[in-house]
CSV table of C-alpha atoms in Angstrom, one decimal:
chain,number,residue,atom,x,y,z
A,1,UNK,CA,12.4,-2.1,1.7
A,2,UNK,CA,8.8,-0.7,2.8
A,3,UNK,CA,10.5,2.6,3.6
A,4,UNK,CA,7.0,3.8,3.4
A,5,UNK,CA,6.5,3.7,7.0
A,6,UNK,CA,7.4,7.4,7.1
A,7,UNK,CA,3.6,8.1,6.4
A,8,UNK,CA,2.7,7.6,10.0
A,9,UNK,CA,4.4,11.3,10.8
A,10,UNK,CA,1.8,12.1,8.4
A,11,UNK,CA,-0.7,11.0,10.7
A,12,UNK,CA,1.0,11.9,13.9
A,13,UNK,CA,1.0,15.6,12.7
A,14,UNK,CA,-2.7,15.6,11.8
A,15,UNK,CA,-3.4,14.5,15.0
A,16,UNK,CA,-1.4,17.3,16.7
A,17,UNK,CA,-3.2,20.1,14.9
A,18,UNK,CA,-6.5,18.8,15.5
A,19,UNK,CA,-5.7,18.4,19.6
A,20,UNK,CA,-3.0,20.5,20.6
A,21,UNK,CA,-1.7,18.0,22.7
A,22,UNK,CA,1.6,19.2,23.3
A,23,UNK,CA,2.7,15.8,24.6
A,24,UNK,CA,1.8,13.7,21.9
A,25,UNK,CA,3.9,16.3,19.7
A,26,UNK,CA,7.1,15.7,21.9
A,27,UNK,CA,6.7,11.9,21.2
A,28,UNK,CA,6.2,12.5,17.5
A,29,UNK,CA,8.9,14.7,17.3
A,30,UNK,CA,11.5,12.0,18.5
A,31,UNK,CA,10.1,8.8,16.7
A,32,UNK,CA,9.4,10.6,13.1
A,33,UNK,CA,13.5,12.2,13.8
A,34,UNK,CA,15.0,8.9,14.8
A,35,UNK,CA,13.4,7.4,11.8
A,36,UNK,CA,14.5,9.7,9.3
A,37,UNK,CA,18.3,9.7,11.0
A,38,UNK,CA,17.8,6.0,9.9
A,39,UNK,CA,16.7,6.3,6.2
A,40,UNK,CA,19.2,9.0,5.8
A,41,UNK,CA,22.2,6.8,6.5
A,42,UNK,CA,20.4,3.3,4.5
A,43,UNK,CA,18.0,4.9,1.8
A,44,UNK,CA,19.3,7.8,0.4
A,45,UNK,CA,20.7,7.9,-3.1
A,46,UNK,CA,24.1,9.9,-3.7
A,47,UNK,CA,23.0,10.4,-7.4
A,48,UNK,CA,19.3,11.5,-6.9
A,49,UNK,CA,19.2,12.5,-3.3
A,50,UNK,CA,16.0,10.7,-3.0
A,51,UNK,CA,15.2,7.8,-1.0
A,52,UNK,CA,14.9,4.1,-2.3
A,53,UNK,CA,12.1,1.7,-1.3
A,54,UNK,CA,9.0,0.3,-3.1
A,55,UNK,CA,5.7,2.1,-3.8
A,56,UNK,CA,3.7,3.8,-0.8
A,57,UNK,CA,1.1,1.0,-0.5
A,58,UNK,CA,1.5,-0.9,-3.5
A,59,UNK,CA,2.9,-3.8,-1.8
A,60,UNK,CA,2.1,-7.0,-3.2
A,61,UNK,CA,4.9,-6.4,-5.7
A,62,UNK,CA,4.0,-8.6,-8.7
A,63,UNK,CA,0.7,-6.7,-9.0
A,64,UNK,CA,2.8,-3.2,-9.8
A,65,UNK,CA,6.4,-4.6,-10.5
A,66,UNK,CA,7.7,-6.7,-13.5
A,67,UNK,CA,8.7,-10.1,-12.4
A,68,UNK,CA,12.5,-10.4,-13.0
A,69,UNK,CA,12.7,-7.1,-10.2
A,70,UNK,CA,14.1,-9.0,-7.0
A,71,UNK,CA,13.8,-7.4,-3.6
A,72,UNK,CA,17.2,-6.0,-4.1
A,73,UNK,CA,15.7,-4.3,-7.2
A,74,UNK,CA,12.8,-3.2,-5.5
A,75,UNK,CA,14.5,-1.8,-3.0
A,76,UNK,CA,17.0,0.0,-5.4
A,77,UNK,CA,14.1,1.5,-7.2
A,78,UNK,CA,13.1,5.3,-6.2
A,79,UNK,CA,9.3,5.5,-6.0
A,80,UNK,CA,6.9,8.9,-6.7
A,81,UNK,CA,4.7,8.4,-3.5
A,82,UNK,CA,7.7,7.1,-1.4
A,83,UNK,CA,9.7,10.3,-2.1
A,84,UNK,CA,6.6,12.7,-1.7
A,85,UNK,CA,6.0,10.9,1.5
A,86,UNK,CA,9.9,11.4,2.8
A,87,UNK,CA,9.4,15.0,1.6
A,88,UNK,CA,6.5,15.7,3.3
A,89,UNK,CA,7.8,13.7,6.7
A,90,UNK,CA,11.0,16.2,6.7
A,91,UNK,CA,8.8,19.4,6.3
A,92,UNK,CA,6.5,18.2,9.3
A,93,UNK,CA,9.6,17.6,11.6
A,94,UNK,CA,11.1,20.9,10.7
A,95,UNK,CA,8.0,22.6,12.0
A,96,UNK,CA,7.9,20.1,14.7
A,97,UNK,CA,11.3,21.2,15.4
A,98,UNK,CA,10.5,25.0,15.1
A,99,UNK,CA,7.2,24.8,17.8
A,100,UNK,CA,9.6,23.2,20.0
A,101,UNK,CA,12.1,25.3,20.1
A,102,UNK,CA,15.0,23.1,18.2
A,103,UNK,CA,16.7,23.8,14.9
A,104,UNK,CA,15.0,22.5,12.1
A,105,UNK,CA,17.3,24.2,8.9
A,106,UNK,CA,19.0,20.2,8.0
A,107,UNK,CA,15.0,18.8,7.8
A,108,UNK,CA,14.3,21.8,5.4
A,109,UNK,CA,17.3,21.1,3.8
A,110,UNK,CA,16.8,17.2,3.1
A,111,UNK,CA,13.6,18.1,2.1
A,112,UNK,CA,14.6,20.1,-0.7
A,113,UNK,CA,16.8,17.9,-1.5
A,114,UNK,CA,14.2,14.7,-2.1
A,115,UNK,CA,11.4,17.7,-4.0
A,116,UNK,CA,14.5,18.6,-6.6
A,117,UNK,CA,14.9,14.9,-7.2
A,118,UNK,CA,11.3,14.0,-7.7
A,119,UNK,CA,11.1,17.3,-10.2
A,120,UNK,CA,14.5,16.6,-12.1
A,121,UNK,CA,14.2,12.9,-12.4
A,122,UNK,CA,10.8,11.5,-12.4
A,123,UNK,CA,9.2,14.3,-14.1
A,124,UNK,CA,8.0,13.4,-17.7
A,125,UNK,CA,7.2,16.8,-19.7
A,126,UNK,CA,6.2,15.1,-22.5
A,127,UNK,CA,3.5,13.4,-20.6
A,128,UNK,CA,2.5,15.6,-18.0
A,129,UNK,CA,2.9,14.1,-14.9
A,130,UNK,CA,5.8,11.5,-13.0
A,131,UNK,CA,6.6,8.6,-13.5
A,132,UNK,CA,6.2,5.4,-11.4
A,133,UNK,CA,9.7,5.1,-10.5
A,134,UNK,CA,13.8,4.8,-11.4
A,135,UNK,CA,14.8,1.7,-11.5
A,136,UNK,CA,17.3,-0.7,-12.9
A,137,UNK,CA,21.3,-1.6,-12.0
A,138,UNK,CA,24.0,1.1,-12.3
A,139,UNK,CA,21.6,2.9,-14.5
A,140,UNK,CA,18.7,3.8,-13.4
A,141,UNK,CA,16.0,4.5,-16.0
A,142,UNK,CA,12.8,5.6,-15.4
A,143,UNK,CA,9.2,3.8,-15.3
A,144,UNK,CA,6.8,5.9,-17.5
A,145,UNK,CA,4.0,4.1,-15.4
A,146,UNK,CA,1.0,7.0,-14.2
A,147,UNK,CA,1.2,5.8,-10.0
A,148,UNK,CA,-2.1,7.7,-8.9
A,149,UNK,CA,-1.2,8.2,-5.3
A,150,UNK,CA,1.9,9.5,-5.5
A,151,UNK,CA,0.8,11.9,-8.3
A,152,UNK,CA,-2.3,13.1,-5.6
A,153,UNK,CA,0.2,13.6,-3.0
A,154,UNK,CA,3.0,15.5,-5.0
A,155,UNK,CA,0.0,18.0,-6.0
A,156,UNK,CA,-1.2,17.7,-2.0
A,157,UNK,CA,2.1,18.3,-0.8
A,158,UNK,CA,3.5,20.9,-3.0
A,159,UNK,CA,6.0,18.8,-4.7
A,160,UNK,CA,4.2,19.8,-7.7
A,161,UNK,CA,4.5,22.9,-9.3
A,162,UNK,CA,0.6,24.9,-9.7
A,163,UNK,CA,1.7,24.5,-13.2
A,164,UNK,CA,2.3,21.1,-12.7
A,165,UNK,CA,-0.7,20.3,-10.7
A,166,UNK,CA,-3.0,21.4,-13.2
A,167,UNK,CA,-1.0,19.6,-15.8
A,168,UNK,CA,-1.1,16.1,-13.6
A,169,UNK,CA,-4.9,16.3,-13.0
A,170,UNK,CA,-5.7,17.1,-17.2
A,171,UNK,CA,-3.4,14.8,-18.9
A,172,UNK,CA,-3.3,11.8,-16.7
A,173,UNK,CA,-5.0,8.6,-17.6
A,174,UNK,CA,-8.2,8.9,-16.0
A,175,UNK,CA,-11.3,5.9,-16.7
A,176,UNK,CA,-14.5,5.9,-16.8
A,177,UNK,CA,-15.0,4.3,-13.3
A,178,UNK,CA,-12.4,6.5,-11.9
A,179,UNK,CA,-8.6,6.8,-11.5
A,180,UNK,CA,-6.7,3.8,-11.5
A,181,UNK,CA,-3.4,2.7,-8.9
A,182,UNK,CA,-1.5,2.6,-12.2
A,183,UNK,CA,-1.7,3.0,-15.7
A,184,UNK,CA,-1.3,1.1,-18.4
A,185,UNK,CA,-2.4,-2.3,-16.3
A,186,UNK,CA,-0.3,-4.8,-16.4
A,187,UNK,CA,-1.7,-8.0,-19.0
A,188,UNK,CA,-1.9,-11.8,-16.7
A,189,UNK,CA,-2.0,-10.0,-13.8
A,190,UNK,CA,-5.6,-10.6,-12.0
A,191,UNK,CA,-7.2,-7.2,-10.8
A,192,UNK,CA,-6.5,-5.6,-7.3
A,193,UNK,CA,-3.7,-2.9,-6.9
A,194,UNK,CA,-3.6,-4.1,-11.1
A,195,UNK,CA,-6.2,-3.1,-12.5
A,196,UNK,CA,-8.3,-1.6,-9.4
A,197,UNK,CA,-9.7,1.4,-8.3
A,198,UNK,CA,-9.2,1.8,-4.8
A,199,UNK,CA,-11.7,4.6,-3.1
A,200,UNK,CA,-9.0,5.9,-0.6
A,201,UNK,CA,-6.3,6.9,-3.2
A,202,UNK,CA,-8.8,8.3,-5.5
A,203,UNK,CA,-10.3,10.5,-2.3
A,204,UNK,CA,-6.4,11.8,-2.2
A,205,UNK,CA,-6.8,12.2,-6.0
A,206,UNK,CA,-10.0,14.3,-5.3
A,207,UNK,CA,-8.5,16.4,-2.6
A,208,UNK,CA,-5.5,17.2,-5.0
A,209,UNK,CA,-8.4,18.1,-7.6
A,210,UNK,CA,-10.2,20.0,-4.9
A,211,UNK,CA,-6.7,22.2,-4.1
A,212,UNK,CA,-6.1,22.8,-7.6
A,213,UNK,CA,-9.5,23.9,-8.6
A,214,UNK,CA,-10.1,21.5,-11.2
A,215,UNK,CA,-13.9,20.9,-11.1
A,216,UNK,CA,-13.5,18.7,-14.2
A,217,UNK,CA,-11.0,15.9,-12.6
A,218,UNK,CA,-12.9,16.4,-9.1
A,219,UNK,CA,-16.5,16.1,-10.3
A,220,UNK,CA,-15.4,12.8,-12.0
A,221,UNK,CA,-13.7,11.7,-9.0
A,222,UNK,CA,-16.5,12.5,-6.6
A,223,UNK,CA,-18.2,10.0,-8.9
A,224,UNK,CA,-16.3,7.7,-8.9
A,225,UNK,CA,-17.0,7.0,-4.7
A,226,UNK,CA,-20.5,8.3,-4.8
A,227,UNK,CA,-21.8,5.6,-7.5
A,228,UNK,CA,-20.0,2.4,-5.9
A,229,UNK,CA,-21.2,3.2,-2.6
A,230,UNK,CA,-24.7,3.5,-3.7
A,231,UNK,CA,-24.4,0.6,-5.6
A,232,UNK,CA,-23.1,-2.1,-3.4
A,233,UNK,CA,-24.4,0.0,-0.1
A,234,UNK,CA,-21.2,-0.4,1.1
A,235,UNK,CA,-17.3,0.9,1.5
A,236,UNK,CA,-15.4,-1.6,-0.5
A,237,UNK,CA,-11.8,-1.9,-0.7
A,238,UNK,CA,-11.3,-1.9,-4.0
A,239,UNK,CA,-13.0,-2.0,-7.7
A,240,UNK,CA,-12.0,-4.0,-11.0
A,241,UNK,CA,-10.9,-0.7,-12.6
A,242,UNK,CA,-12.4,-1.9,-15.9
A,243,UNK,CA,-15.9,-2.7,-14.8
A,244,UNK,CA,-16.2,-0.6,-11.6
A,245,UNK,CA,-17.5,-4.0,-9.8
A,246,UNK,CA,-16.1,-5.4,-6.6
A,247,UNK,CA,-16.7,-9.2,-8.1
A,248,UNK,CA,-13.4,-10.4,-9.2
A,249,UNK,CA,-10.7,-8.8,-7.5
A,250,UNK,CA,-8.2,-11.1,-5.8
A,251,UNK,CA,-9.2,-9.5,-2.4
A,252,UNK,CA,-12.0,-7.5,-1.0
A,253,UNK,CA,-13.5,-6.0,2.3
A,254,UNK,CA,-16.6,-4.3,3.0
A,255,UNK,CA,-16.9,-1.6,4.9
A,256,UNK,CA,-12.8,-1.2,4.5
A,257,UNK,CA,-11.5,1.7,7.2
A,258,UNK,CA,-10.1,4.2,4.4
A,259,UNK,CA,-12.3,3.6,1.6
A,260,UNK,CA,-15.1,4.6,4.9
A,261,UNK,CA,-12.2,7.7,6.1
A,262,UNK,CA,-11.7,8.9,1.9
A,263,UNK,CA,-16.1,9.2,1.4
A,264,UNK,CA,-16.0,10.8,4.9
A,265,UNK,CA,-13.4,13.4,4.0
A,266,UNK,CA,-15.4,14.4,0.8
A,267,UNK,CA,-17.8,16.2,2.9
A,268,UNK,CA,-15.4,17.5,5.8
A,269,UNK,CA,-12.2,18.5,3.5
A,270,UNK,CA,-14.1,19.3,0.0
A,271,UNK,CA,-17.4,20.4,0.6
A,272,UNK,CA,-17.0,21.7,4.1
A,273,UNK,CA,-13.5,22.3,3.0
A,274,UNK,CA,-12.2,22.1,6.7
A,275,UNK,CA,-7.6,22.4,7.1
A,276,UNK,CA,-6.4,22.1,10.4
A,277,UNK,CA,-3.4,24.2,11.0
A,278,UNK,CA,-1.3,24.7,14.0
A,279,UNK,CA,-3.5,27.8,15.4
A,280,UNK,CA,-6.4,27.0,14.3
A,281,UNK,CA,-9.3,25.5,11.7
A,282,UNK,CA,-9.7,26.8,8.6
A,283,UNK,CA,-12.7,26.3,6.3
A,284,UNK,CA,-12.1,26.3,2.8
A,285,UNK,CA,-15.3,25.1,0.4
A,286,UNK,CA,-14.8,23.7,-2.7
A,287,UNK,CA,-18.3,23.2,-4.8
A,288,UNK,CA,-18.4,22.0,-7.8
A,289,UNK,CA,-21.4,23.7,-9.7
A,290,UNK,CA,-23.8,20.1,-9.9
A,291,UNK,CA,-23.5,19.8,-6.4
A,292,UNK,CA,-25.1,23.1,-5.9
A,293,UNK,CA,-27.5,23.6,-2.5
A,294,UNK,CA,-27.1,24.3,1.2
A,295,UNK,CA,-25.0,22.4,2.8
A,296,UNK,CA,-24.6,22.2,7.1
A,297,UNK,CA,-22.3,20.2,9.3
A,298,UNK,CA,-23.2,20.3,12.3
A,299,UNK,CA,-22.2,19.2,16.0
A,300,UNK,CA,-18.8,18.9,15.4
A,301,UNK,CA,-16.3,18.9,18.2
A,302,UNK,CA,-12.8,20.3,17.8
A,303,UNK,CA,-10.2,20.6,20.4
């Protein structure tokens, strides 16, 4: 039920439009196709049109899911971040599909598909952002829970609405040592997806608060990397969300890959503001007003 695999054509792409390496985008194009032929016939749902599977990274499913939920359940359920993700992974292969030459109109197609699903059925107006997920038997109800990934990356993606965005980054639940995987936490449940911070999703968070031109939510958020790097001189995994330390959560690394990848991409996709498109590099700067000063990055290499 991890149908949250499809992230790698996340990657894949990334990779294309910082090399060019036309190669490497032929192999992409048939894995992240094949894979998505795949969910199409086991995942989608003929009431939503979104895909089923558990939450893009939150994994160790009693830390975000109630206990009674079995795998079947889980699997049932239709997740914010996995749908965003699906989204996103159709859009790519359409314009995977369009530099190579072959028709892309049915990925463009499922991808509207999965974005009016996300917009019509996890979509809480009288909140201001998504919720978690739909879930339940023959019916589904929906999960009021705030999921701060999938939230970044349906403002990131587009999913969201600039109304939307804006919305999402001022009336979510925010703490004082940053933004939290979920919210409210869940009571028994030690911290670590529950109850944790976790620097990678809130550098997505920040590049959503970045694109949107929210100084407020992305000031905070810088904050929130800046201060427990400096602290514990290091890249930690995660943070007890409710005392910003890395003592006490259920499992920790130092100098963890993406909380080290999200601090990096502060300087090279906010401050420097560097997008990587198919024809090019573009630099976009985005900064905030305390962080004032000159600024150079220098000697870096790009195709």
């Amino acid at each position: 039920v991890s149908s949250d695999r499809t992230t790698w054509a996340l990657a894949a792409w990334e990779i294309y439009k910082v090399t060019g390496d036309e190669e490497w985008l032929l192999t992409a194009f048939g894995i992240i196709r094949n894979s998505l032929a795949d969910d199409e016939k086991t995942l989608r749902s003929p009431l939503t049109a979104m895909n089923r599977g558990e939450s893009s990274f939150l994994d160790w499913r009693e830390q975000t899911y109630p206990k009674w939920m079995s795998n079947m359940d889980i699997y049932v359920s239709e997740n914010l971040g996995t749908n965003v993700v699906h989204y996103q992974a159709n859009q790519i292969l359409a314009e995977m599909a369009e530099i190579l030459g072959q028709p892309s109109g049915a990925y463009l197609q499922r991808a509207a598909e999965i974005k009016e699903g996300v917009n019509k059925f996890l979509w809480m107006a009288d909140k201001g952002y998504y919720g978690q997920y739909l879930y339940g038997k023959s019916h589904l109800l929906l999960s009021p829970r705030f999921e701060a990934l999938g939230e970044a990356l349906a403002i990131l993606f587009e999913v969201a609405g600039e109304q939307q965005a804006w919305s999402i980054l001022t009336k979510s639940p925010v703490i004082n040592y940053g933004t939290s995987c979920i919210y409210p936490q869940i009571p028994g449940i030690p911290p670590y997806h529950n109850n944790g911070i976790w620097p990678f999703v809130q550098a997505f968070w920040n590049l959503a608060a970045a694109k949107t031109g929210h100084e407020k939510a992305l000031v905070h958020g810088l904050a929130a990397i800046y201060r427990p790097a400096a602290l514990f001189l290091s890249n930690y995994e995660n943070f007890v969300a409710d005392n910003g330390d890395y003592v006490g959560t259920e499992i920790n690394s130092h100098r963890m890959l993406w909380s080290m990848a999200g601090n990096l991409a502060m300087v090279y996709r906010v401050f420097a503001g560097m997008q990587f498109e198919t024809d090019g590099i573009r630099f976009q700067p985005v900064i905030p007003k305390v962080y004032t000063g000159n600024k150079t990055l220098s000697n870096f290499r790009y195709r």
